[in-house]
XYZ file of C-alpha atoms in Angstrom:
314
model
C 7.563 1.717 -6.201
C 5.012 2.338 -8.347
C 2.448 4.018 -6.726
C 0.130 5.186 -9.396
C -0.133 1.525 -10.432
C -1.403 0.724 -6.845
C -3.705 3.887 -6.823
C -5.104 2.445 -10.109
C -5.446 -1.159 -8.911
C -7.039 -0.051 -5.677
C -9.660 1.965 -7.790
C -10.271 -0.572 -10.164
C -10.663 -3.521 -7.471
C -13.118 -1.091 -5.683
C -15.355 -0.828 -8.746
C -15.561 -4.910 -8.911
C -13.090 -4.524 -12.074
C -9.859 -6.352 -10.428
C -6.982 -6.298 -12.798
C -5.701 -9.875 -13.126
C -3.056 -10.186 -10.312
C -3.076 -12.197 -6.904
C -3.486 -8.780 -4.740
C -6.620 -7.345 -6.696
C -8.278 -10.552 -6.989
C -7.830 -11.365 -3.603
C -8.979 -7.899 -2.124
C -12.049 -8.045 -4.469
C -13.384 -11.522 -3.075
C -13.416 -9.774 0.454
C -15.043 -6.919 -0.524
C -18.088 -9.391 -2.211
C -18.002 -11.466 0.665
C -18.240 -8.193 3.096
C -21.165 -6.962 1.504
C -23.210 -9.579 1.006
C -22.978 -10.224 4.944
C -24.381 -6.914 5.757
C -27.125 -5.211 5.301
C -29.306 -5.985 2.205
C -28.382 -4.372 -0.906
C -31.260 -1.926 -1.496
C -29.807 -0.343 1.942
C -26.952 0.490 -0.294
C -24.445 0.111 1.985
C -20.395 1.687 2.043
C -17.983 -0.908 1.380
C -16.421 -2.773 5.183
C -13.370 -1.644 3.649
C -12.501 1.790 3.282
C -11.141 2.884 -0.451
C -10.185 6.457 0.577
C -7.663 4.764 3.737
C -5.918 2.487 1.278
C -5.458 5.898 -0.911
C -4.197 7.330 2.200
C -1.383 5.125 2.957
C -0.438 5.500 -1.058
C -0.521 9.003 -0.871
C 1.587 9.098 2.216
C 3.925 6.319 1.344
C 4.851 8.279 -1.593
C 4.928 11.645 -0.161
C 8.170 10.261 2.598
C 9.420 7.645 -0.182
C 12.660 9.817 -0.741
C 13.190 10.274 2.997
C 11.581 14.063 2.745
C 12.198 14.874 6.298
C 9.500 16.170 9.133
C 8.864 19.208 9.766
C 7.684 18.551 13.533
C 6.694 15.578 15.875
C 3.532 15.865 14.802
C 3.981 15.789 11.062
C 5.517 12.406 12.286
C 2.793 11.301 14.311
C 0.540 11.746 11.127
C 2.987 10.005 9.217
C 2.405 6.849 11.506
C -1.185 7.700 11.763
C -1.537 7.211 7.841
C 0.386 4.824 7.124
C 1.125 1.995 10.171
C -2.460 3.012 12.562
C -4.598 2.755 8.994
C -3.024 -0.968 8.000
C -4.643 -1.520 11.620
C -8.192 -0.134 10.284
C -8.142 -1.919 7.669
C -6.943 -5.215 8.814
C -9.936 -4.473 11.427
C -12.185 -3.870 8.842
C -11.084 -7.288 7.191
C -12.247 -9.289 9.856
C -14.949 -7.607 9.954
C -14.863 -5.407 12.899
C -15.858 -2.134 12.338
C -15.655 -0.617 15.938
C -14.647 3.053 17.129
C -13.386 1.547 20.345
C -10.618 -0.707 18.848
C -9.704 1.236 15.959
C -9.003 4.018 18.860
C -6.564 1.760 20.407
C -5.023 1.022 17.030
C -4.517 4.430 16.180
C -2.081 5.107 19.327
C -0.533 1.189 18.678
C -0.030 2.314 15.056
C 1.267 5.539 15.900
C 3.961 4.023 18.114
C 4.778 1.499 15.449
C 5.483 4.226 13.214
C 7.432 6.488 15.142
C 9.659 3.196 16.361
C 10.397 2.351 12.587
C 11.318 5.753 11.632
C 14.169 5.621 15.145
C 14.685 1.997 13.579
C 15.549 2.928 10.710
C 17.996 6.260 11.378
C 21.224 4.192 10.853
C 20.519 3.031 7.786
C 18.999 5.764 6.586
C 21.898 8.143 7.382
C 24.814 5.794 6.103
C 22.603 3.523 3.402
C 24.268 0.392 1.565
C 26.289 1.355 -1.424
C 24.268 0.985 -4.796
C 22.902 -2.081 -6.205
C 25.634 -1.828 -9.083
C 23.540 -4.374 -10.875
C 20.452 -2.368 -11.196
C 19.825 -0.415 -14.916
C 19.743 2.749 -13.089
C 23.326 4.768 -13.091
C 24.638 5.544 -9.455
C 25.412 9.317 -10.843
C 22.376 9.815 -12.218
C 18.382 10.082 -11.077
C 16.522 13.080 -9.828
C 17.908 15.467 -6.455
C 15.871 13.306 -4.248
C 17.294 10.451 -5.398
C 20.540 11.154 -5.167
C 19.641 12.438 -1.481
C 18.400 9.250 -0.750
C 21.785 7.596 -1.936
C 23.762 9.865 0.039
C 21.978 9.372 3.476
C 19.321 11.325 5.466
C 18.455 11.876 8.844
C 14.847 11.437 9.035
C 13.963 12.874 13.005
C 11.728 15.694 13.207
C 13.044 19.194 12.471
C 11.884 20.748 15.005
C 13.345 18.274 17.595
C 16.709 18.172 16.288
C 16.138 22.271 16.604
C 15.255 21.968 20.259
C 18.196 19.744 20.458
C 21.166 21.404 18.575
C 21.129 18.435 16.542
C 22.228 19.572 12.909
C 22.202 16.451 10.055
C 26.046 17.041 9.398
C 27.254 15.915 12.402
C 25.179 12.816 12.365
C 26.241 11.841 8.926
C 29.958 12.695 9.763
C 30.284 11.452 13.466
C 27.197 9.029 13.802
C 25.973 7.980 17.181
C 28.290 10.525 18.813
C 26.492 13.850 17.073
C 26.051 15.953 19.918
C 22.330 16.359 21.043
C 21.478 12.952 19.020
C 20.565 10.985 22.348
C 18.174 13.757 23.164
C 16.374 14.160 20.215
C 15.839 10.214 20.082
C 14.516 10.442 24.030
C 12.399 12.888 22.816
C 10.728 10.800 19.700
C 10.917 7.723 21.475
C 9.229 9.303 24.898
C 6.138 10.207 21.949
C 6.326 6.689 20.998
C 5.852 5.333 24.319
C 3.221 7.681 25.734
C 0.800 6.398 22.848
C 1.512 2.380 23.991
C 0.876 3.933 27.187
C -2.508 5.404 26.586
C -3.311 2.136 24.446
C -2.399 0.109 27.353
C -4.170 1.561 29.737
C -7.761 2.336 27.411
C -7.637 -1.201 26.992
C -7.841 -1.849 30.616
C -10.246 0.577 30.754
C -12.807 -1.458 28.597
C -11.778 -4.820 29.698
C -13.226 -3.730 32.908
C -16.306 -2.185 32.089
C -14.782 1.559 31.867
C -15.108 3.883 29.222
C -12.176 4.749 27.413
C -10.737 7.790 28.726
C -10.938 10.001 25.818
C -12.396 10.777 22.727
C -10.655 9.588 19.356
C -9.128 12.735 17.573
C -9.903 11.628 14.351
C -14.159 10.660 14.307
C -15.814 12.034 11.815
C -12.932 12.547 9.256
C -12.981 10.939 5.760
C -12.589 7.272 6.335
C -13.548 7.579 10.439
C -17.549 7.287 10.054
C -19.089 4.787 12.949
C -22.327 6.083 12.688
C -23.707 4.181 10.069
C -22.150 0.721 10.620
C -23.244 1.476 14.172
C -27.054 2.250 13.559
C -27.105 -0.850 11.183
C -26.012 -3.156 13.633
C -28.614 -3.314 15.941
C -30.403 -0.184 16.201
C -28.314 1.427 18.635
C -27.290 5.576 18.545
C -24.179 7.546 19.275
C -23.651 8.950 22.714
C -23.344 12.417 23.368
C -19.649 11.547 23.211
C -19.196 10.097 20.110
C -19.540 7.097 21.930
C -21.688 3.687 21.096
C -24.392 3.027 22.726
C -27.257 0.649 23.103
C -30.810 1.977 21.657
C -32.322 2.042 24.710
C -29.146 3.832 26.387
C -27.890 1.040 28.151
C -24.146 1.871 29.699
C -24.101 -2.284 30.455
C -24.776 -3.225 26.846
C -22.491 -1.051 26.101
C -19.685 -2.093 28.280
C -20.545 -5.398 27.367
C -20.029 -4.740 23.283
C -16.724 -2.916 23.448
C -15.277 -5.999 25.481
C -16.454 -8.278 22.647
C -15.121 -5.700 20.039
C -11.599 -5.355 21.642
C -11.189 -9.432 22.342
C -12.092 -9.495 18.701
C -9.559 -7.171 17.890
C -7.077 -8.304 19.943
C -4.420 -10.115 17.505
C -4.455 -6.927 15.504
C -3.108 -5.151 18.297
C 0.138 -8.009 18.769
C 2.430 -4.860 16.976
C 2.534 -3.532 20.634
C 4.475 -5.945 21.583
C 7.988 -5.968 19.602
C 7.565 -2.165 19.490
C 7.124 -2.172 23.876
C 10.107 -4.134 23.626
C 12.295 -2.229 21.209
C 11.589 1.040 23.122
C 12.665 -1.079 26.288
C 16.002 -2.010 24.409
C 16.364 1.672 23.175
C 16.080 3.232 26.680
C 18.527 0.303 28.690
C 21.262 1.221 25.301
C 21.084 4.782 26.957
C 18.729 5.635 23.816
C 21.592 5.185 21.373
C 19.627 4.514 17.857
C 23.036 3.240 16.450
C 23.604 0.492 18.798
C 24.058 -3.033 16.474
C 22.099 -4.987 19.068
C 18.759 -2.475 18.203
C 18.941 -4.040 14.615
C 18.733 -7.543 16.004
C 16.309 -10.068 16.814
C 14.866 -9.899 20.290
C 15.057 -13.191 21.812
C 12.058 -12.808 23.874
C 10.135 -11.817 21.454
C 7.639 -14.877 20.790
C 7.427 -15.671 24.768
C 6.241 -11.982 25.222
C 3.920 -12.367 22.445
C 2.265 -15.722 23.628
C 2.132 -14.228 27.365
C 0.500 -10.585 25.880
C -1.800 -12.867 23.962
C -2.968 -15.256 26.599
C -3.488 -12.321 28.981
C -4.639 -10.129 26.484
C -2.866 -7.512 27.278
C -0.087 -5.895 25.837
């Protein structure tokens, strides 16, 4: 992929100078049509969409292109975080919605959609097609981490497979019988499901006039600035924790917001649902990554998603 050409584009658009392609053109209309909704312009305010989170999921996307492996289950985690939880912000931000409270929820969604396409995507990963023979690149040639990539990888975190015994030979020589692979999938897959479990249940949380639970690890980092949008929209001031709140401190109003925020934001959170359901398939297949019916369609799939959307909840 070419990913300073995207880095480029995404500059470019941002600077109201879209290069002539669908993808620029496109993005640039929303950001116009973003800021001329908000505030006026001699407020001089950030774009709705963040620049510096598309650069993110470049940067990252490139940085794992040539299946570099992870170090530890958090080095995964941030993986998902950058790339799958920050399509989430910014499909939030193109609605607009520009909320703390749902992009919390999509951070742990996104984070489980990431983890589950990295388990997804072991199989074919560690024993990949053979080469497209028609392609004007030589099968031989190419850089090491090319030819890596050809010859299969084993993309679960290091230190996992550590904890497990699991060493990347005996995957790529005896597959789904490698001794400790079962365990170090339970492990990444338990990670996986703990964060649709915390999403799950902070939803509840705010659907009935809760808080929360928590605060959202990543507030105040480059891209994760509420403050401002917040302030602008009607007046109101952070909480002591980090929190929204009414200007005249009003926990109702409050309540009251996030539930409009998150039934806003509910479609973007629909990735919950196939990735609830492939964990569910994972754990009744005895949490064997290589069975064939894991790289199938689920059946239930749309019924699940029309019942999680009608109840709103996932």
């Amino acid at each position: 992929m070419r990913y300073q050409f995207w880095r480029d584009t995404i500059t470019s658009t941002f600077a109201h100078k879209p290069v002539a392609q669908p993808i620029p053109v496109l993005l640039s209309s929303v950001l116009s049509s973003h800021q001329n909704d908000r505030v006026p312009k001699s407020h001089n305010p950030p774009p709705a969409l963040s620049k510096s989170r598309f650069l993110r999921l470049i940067t990252t996307r490139e940085k794992y292109s040539t299946n570099t492996p992870y170090p530890t289950l958090t080095s995964l985690e941030s993986y998902a975080e950058n790339t799958y939880s920050t399509l989430l912000y910014l499909t939030l931000s193109a609605l607009p919605l520009h909320s703390l409270t749902a992009d919390h929820i999509a951070s742990h969604i996104g984070k489980a959609a990431g983890i589950v396409a990295v388990l997804r995507g072991i199989p074919l990963l560690a024993f990949p097609p053979p080469p497209n023979h028609h392609s004007n690149s030589s099968a031989l040639g190419g850089t090491l981490e090319t030819r890596r990539v050809q010859q299969g990888a084993v993309t679960l975190p290091l230190d996992i497979m550590a904890e497990c015994n699991l060493k990347e030979e005996d995957v790529l020589r005896c597959g789904a019988d490698a001794p400790g692979l079962k365990d170090a999938v339970f492990k990444v897959a338990t990670r996986a499901s703990d964060h649709l479990i915390t999403a799950r249940q902070m939803l509840k949380n705010v659907q009935r006039g809760g808080d929360v639970g928590h605060g959202f690890e990543h507030e105040g980092e480059e891209g994760y600035d509420y403050r401002l949008e917040n302030n602008d929209s009607d007046g109101g001031q952070l909480s002591n924790d980090g929190a929204f709140g009414g200007g005249g401190g009003d926990n109702g109003g409050k309540s009251e917001r996030q539930k409009m925020e998150v039934e806003k934001a509910f479609g973007v959170f629909m990735p919950a649902v196939p990735t609830a359901l492939w964990l569910q398939r994972l754990e009744k297949g005895d949490f064997d990554v290589f069975r064939e019916d894991l790289r199938t369609r689920d059946w239930r799939l749309p019924w699940k998603a029309w019942v999680a959307y009608r109840r709103r909840m996932f």
